[in-house]
Short mmCIF file of C-alpha atoms in Angstrom, two decimals:
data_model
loop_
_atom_site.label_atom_id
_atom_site.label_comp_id
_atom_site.label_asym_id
_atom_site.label_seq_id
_atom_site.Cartn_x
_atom_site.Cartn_y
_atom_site.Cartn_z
CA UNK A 1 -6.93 -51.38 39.63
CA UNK A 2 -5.60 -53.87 37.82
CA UNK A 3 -8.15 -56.78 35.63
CA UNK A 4 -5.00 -58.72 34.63
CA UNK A 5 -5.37 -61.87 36.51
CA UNK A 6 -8.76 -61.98 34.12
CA UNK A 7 -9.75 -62.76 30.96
CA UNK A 8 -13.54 -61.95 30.17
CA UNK A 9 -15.84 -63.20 27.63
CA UNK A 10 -17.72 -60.55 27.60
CA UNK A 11 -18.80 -57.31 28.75
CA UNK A 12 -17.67 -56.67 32.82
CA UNK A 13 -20.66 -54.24 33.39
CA UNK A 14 -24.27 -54.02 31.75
CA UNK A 15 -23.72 -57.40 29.66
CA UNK A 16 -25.86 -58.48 26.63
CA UNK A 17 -27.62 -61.48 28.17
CA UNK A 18 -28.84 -63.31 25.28
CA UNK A 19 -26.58 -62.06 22.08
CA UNK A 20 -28.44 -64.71 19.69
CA UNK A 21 -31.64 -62.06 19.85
CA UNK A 22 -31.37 -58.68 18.05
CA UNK A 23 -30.79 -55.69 20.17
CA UNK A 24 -29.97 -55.34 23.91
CA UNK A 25 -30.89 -58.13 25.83
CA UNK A 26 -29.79 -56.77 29.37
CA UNK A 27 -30.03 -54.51 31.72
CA UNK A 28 -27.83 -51.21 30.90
CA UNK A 29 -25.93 -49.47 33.88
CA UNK A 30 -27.97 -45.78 34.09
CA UNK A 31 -25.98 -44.78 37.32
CA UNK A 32 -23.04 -42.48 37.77
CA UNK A 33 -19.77 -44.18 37.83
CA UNK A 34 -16.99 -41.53 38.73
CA UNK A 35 -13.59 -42.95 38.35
CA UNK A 36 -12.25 -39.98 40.16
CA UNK A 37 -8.89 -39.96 37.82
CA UNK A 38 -8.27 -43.82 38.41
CA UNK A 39 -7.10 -46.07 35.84
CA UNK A 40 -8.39 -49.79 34.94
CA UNK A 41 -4.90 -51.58 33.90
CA UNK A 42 -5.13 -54.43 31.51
CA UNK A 43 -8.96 -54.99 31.00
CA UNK A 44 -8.96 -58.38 28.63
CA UNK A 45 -11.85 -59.24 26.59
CA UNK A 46 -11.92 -62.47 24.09
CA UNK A 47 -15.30 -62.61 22.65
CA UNK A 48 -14.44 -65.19 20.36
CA UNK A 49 -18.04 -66.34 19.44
CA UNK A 50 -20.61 -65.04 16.56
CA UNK A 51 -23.10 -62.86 16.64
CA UNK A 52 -21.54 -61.40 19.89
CA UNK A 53 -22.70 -57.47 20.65
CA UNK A 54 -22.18 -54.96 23.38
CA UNK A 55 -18.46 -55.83 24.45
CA UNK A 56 -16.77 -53.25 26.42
CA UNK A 57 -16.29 -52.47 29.85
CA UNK A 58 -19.62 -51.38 29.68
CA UNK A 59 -21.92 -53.18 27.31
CA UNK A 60 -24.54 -50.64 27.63
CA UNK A 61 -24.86 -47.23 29.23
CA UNK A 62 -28.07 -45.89 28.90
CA UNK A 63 -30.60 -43.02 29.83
CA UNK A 64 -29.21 -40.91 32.45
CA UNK A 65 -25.95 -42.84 32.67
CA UNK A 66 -23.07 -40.94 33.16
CA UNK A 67 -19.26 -42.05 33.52
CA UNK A 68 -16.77 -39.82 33.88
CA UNK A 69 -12.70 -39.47 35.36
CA UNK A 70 -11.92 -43.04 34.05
CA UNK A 71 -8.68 -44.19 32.14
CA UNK A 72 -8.25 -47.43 30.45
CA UNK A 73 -4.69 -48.29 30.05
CA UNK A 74 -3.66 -51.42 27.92
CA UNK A 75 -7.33 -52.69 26.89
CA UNK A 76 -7.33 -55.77 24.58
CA UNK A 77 -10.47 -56.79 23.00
CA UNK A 78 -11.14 -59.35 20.14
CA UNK A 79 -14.30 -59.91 18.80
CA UNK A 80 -15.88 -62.73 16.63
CA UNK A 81 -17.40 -62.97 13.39
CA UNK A 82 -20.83 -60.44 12.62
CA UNK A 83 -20.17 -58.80 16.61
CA UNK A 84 -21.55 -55.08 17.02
CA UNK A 85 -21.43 -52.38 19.29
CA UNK A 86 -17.65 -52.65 20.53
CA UNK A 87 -15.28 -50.35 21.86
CA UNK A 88 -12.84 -50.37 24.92
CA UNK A 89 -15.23 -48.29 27.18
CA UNK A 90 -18.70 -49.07 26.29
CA UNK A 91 -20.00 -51.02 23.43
CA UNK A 92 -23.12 -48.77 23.30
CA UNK A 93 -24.31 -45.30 24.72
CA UNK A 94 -27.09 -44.24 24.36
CA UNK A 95 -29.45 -41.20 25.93
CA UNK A 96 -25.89 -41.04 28.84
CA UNK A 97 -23.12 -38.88 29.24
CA UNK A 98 -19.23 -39.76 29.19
CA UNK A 99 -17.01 -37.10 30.76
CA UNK A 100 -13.15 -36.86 30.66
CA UNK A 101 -12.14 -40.58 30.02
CA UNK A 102 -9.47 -41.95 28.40
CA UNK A 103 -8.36 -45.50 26.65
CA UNK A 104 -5.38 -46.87 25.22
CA UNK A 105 -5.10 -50.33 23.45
CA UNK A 106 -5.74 -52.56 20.96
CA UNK A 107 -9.51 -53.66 19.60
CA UNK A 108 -9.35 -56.75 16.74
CA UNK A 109 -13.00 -57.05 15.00
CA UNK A 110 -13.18 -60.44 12.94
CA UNK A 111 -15.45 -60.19 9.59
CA UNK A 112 -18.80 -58.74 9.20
CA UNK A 113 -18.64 -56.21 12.20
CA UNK A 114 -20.23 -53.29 12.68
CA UNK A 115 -20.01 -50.46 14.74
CA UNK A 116 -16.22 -50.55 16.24
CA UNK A 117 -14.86 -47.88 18.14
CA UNK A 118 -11.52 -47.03 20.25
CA UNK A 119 -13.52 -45.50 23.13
CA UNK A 120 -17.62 -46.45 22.42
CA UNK A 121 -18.82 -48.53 19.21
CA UNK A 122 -22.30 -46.93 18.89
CA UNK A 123 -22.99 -42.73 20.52
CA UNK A 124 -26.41 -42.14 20.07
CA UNK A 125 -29.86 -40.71 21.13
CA UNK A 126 -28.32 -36.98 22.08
CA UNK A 127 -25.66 -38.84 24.06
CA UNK A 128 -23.31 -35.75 25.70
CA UNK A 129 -19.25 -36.69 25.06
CA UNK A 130 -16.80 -34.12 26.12
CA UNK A 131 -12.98 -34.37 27.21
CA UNK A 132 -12.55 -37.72 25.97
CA UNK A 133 -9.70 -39.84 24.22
CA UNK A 134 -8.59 -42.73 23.30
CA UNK A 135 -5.48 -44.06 21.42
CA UNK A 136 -4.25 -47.26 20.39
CA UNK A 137 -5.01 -49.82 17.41
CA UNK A 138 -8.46 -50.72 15.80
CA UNK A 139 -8.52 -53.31 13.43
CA UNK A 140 -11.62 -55.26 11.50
CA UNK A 141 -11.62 -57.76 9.05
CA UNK A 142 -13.27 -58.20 5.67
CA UNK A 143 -16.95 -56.44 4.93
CA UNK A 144 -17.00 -54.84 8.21
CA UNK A 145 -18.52 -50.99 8.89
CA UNK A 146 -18.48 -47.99 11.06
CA UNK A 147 -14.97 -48.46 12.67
CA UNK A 148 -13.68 -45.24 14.76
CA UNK A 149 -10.72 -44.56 16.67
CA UNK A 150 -12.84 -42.97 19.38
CA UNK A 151 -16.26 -43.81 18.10
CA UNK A 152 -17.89 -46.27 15.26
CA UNK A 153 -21.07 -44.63 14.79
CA UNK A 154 -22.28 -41.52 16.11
CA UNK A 155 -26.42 -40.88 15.79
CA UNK A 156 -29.37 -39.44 16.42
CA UNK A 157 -28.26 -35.88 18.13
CA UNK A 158 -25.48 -36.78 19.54
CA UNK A 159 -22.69 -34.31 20.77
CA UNK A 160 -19.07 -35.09 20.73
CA UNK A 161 -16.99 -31.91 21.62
CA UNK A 162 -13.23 -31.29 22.45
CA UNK A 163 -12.32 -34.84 22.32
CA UNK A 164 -9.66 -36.77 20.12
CA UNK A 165 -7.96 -39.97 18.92
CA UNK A 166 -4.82 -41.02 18.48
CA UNK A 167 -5.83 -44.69 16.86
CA UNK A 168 -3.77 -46.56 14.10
CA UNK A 169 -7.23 -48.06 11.92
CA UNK A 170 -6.80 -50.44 9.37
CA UNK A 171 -9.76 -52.86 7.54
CA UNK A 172 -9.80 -55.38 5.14
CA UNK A 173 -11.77 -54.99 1.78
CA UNK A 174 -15.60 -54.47 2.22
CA UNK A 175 -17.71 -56.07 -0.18
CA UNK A 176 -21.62 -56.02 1.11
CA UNK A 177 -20.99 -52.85 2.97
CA UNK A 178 -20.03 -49.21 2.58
CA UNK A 179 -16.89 -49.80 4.82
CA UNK A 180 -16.88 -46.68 6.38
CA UNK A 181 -13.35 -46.30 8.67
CA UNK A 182 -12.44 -42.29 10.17
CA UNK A 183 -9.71 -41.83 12.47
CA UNK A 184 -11.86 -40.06 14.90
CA UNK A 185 -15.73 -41.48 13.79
CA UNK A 186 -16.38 -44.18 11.18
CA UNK A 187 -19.65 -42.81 10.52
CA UNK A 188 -21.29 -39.53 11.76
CA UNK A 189 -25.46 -39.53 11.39
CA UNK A 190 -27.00 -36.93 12.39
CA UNK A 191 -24.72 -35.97 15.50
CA UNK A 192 -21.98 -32.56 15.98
CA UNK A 193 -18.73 -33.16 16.29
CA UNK A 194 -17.07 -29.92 17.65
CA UNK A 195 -13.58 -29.10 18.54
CA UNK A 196 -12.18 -32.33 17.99
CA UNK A 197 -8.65 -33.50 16.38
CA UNK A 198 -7.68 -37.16 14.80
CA UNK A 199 -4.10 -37.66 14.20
CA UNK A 200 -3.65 -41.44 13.68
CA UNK A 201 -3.29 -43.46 10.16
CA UNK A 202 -6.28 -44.50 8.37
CA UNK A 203 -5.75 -47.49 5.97
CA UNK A 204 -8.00 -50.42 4.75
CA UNK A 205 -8.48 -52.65 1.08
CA UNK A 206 -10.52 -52.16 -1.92
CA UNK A 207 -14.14 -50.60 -2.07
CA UNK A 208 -13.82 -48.59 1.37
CA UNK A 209 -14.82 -45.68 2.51
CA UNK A 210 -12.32 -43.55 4.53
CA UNK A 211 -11.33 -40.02 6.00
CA UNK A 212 -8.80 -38.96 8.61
CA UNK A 213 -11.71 -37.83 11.04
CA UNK A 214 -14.66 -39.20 9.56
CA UNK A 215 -15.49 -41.94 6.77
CA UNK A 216 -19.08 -40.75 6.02
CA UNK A 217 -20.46 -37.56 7.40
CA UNK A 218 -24.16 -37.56 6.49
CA UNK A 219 -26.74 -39.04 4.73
CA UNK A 220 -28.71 -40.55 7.07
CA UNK A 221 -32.14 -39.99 8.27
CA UNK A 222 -30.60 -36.33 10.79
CA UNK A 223 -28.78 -33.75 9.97
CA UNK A 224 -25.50 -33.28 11.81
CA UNK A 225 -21.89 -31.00 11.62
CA UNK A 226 -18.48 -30.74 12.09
CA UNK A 227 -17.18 -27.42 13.02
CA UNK A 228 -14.00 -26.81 13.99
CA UNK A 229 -12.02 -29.78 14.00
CA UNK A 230 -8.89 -31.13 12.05
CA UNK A 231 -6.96 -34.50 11.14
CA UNK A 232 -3.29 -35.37 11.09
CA UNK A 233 -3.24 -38.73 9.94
CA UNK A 234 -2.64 -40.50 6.58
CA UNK A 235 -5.21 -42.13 4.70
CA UNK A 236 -4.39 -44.75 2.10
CA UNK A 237 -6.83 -47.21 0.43
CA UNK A 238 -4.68 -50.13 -1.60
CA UNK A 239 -7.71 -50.88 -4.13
CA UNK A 240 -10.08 -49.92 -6.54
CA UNK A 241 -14.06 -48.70 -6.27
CA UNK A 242 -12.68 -46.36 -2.88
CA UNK A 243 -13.50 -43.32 -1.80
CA UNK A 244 -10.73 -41.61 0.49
CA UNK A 245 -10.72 -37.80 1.88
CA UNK A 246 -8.01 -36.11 3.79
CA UNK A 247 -10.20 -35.75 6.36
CA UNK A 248 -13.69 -36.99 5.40
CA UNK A 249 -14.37 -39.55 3.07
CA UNK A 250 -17.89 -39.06 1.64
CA UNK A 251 -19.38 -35.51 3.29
CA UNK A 252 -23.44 -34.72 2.86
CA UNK A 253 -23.73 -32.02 6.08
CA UNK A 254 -21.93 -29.85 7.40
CA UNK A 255 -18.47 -29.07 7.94
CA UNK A 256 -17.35 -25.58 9.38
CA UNK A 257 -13.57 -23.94 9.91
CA UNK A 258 -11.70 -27.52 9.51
CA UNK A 259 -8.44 -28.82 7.78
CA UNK A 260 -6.09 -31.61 7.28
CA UNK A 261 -2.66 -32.80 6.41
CA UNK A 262 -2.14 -36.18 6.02
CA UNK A 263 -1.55 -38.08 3.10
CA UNK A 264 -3.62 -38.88 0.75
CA UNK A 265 -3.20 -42.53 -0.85
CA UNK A 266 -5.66 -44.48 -3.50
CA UNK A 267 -5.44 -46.84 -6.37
CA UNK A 268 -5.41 -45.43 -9.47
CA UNK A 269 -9.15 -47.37 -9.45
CA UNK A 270 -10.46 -45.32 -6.37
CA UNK A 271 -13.98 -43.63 -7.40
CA UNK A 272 -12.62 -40.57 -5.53
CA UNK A 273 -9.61 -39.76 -3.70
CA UNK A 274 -9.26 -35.52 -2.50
CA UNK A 275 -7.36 -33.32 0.17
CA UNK A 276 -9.69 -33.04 2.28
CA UNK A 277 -12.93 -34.51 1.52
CA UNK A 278 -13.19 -37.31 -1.35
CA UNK A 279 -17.08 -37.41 -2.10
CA UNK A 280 -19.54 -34.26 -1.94
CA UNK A 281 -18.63 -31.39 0.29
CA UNK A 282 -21.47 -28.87 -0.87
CA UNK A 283 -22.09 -28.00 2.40
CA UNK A 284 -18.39 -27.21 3.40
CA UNK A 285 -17.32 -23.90 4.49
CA UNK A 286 -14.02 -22.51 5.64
CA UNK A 287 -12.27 -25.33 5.07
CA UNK A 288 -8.62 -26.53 3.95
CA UNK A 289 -5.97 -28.95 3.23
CA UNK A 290 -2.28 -28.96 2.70
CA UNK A 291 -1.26 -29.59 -1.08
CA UNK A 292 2.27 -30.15 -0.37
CA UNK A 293 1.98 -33.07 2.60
CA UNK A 294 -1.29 -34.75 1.47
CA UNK A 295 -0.08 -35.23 -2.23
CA UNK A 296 -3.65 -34.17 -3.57
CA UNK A 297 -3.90 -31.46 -6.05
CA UNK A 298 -7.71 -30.98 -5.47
CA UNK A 299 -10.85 -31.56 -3.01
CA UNK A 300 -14.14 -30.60 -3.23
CA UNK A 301 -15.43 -28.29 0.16
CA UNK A 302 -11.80 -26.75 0.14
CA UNK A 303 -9.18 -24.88 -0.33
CA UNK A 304 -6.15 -26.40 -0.98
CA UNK A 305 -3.34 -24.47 0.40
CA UNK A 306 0.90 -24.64 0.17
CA UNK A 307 2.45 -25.75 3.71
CA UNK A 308 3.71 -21.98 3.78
CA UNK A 309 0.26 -20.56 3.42
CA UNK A 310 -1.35 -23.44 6.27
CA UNK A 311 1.20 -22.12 8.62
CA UNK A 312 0.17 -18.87 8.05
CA UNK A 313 -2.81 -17.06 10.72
CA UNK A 314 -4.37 -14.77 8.25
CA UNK A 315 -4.96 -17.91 6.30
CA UNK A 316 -7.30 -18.48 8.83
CA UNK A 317 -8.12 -14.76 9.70
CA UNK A 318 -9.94 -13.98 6.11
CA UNK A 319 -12.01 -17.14 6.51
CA UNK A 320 -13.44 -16.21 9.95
CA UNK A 321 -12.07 -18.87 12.08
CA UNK A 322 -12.52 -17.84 15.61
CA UNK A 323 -9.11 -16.91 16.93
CA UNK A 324 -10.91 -14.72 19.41
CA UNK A 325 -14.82 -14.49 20.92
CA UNK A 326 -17.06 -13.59 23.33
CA UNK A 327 -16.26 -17.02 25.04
CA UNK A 328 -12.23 -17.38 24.53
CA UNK A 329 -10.85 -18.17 21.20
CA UNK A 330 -11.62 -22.03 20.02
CA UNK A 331 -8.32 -21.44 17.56
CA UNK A 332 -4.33 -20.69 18.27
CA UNK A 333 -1.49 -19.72 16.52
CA UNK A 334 1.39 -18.02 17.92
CA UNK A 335 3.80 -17.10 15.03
CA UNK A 336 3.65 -17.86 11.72
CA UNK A 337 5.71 -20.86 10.29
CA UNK A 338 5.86 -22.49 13.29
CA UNK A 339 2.79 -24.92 12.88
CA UNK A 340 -1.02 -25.81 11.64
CA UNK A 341 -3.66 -23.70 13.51
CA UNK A 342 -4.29 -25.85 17.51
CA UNK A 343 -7.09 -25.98 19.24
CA UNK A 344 -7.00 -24.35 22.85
CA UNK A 345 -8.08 -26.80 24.67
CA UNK A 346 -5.99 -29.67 23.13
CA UNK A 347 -2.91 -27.25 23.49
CA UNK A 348 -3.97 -26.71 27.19
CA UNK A 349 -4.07 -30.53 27.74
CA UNK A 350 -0.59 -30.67 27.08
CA UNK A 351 0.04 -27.48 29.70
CA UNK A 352 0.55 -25.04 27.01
CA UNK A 353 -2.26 -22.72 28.41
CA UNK A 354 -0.61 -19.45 26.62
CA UNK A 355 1.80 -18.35 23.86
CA UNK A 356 4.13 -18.77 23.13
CA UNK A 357 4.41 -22.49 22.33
CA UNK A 358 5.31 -24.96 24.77
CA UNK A 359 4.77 -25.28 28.38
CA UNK A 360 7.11 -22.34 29.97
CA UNK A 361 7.09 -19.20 32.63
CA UNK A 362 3.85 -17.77 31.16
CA UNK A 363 1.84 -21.25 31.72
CA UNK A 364 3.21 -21.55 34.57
CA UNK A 365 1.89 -17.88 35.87
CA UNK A 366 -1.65 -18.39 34.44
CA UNK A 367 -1.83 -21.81 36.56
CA UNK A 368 -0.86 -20.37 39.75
CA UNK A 369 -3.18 -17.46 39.53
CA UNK A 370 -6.17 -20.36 39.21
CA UNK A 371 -5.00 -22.70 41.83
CA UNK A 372 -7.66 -24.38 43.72
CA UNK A 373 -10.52 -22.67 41.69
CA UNK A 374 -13.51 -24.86 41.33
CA UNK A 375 -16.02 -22.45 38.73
CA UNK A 376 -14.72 -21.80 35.33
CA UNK A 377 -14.59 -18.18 35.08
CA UNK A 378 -11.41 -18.74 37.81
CA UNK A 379 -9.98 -21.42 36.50
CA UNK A 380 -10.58 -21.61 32.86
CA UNK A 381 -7.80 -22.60 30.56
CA UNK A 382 -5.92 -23.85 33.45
CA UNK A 383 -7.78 -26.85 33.83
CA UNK A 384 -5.52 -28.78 32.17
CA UNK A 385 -7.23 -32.36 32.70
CA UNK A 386 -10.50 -31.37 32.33
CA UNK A 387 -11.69 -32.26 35.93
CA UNK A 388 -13.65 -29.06 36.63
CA UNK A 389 -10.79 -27.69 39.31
CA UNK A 390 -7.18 -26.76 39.46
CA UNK A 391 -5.04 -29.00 41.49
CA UNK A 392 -1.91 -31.13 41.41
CA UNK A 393 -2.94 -33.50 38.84
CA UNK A 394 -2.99 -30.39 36.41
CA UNK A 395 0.29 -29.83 37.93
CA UNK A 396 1.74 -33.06 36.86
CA UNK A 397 0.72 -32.72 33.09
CA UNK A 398 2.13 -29.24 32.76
CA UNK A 399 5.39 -30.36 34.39
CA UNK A 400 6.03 -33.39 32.00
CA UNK A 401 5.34 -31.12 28.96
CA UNK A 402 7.84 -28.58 31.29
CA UNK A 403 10.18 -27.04 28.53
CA UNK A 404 11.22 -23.28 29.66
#
């Protein structure tokens, strides 16, 4: 379907009705909206007045919502000075579920926003996210906060799990505000983030806060966790009074079996600037960062490793990471020096469902033997889109990743 001919003001479904009054004012879609694997082409969104909130497709999804099966392919939004709650999909969830959906495109925040995302600008109230992605640009302007590439603030119980972004984030300087930017979450409070993978660029001014997957992790009123994730993506802050992490930029909970890569960039001003976590990290275990990419000598929460040693499985082994379990393995590597440590499922999503890397003969076995299995103990790894079945859309992504 294509929104082209179109250019909307404001949310298209569950709109904020009166956005001079704090809060929702609105009614928020609580149905099920299955996009059955459909895209939305060239949703447009100028929002160009203050104090604007809830822009998205969705302005608000709330209890019992549920979307799921929906892409989002060349999404602009800009948003006006002091808006909140914005992000391609939904602007906030809350007490809903979003299932295997997808966006790609650009989001520009002016000044004083709060709560930007790439997929949903505010997850909260043990919201259920699984399968999701989004890619694309996120930009905000001066003294803005809580700007993700797939979600700006995550709260309150919240799940994200086996979902990623591929999101180019840049801000201006924050002055009033923390400033907290993450490649994945801008800030996580109180939710889990589990098996999930940033690999875009994080970069903003003076007195930020920033991490590769999340800018703050903690320190709000719940207690939430990262286990088993990782970030790609460099993370550069071009003033003084920053803190900048690897992967996390200040860290209070949590963080289980994770690493990261990227570089490492700060002013010579920065507060604190580390491999993989630039403020706290008491509460890290398992963790790691590459020395040799990242440029950072040390990191509290970690162990800074040579590129050798990260492309090495019994780095990995010794500290427990689950390359096999009761319920799969959640970790992958096939032979050493080849590359970092993948995730399963993201490897999967690409139609790599076995070793050796790459999408070959053996992937190609494991998805015949599930064809047209519907329950997960048939089909498992061979879901390759996440659908809950094994059909020919999982047989288009593994032949465009094809490479025998």
């Amino acid at each position: 379907m294509d929104l082209g001919e179109r250019t909307f003001e404001r949310a298209v479904l569950a709109w904020d009705a009166d956005p001079s009054r704090s809060g929702f004012q609105g009614i928020a879609f609580t149905g099920t909206f299955d996009g059955r694997g459909h895209i939305l082409h060239n949703l447009d969104i100028r929002s160009s007045g203050e104090d604007r909130s809830h822009v998205g497709l969705f302005g608000m999804i709330g209890e019992g919502g549920q979307v799921r099966n929906l892409r989002l392919v060349n999404v602009t939004i800009r948003s006006g000075e002091h808006a909140a709650y914005v992000g391609t999909l939904a602007g906030q969830v809350e007490h809903a579920v979003i299932l295997n959906c997808s966006s790609w495109g650009t989001i520009r925040a002016d000044e004083e926003s709060r709560h930007i995302g790439g997929l949903v600008g505010a997850f909260q109230g043990s919201s259920l996210m699984e399968r999701c992605s989004s890619s694309g640009h996120v930009h905000s302007k001066e003294d803005s906060d809580n700007v993700g590439g797939l979600v700006g603030w995550s709260a309150y119980g919240s799940d994200i799990r086996r979902s990623y972004a591929d999101c180019v984030i840049h801000g201006d300087e924050a002055e009033d505000v923390p400033g907290c930017h993450g490649g994945l979450v801008g800030f996580n409070d109180g939710s889990s983030i589990v098996e999930c993978l940033a690999v875009g660029d994080v970069t903003a001014k003076k007195d930020v806060v920033l991490g590769g997957l999340v800018g703050r992790h903690g320190g709000g009123a719940a207690e939430g966790q990262i286990v088993n994730c990782y970030s790609l993506g460099n993370v550069v802050a071009d003033g003084g009074a920053s803190v900048v992490g690897g992967a996390i930029g200040i860290c209070d909970d949590v963080v289980i079996n994770s690493y990261s890569t990227g570089v490492v960039g700060a002013d010579a001003g920065s507060s604190h600037a580390g491999g993989f976590i630039g403020l706290g990290g008491e509460r890290a275990v398992g963790c790691f960062w590459d020395v040799e990419t990242s440029g950072a000598a040390t990191s509290p929460g970690a162990d800074g490793k040579t590129t050798e040693q990260m492309m090495r499985l019994s780095t990995f082994v010794h500290a427990g990471w689950p390359f096999d379990g009761e319920d799969g393995p959640v970790w992958r590597m096939c032979m050493d020096g080849i590359g970092y440590p993948r995730l399963v499922w993201h490897a999967a999503r690409r139609g790599d469902l076995r070793c050796p890397d790459g999408a070959g003969m053996e992937d190609l076995r494991l998805l015949a033997e599930s064809w047209l299995a519907d329950d997960v103990e048939s089909y498992g790894r061979a879901d390759v889109t996440g659908d809950g079945r094994v059909l020919l859309d999982d047989f288009d992504v593994f032949s465009t990743h094809w490479n025998p």
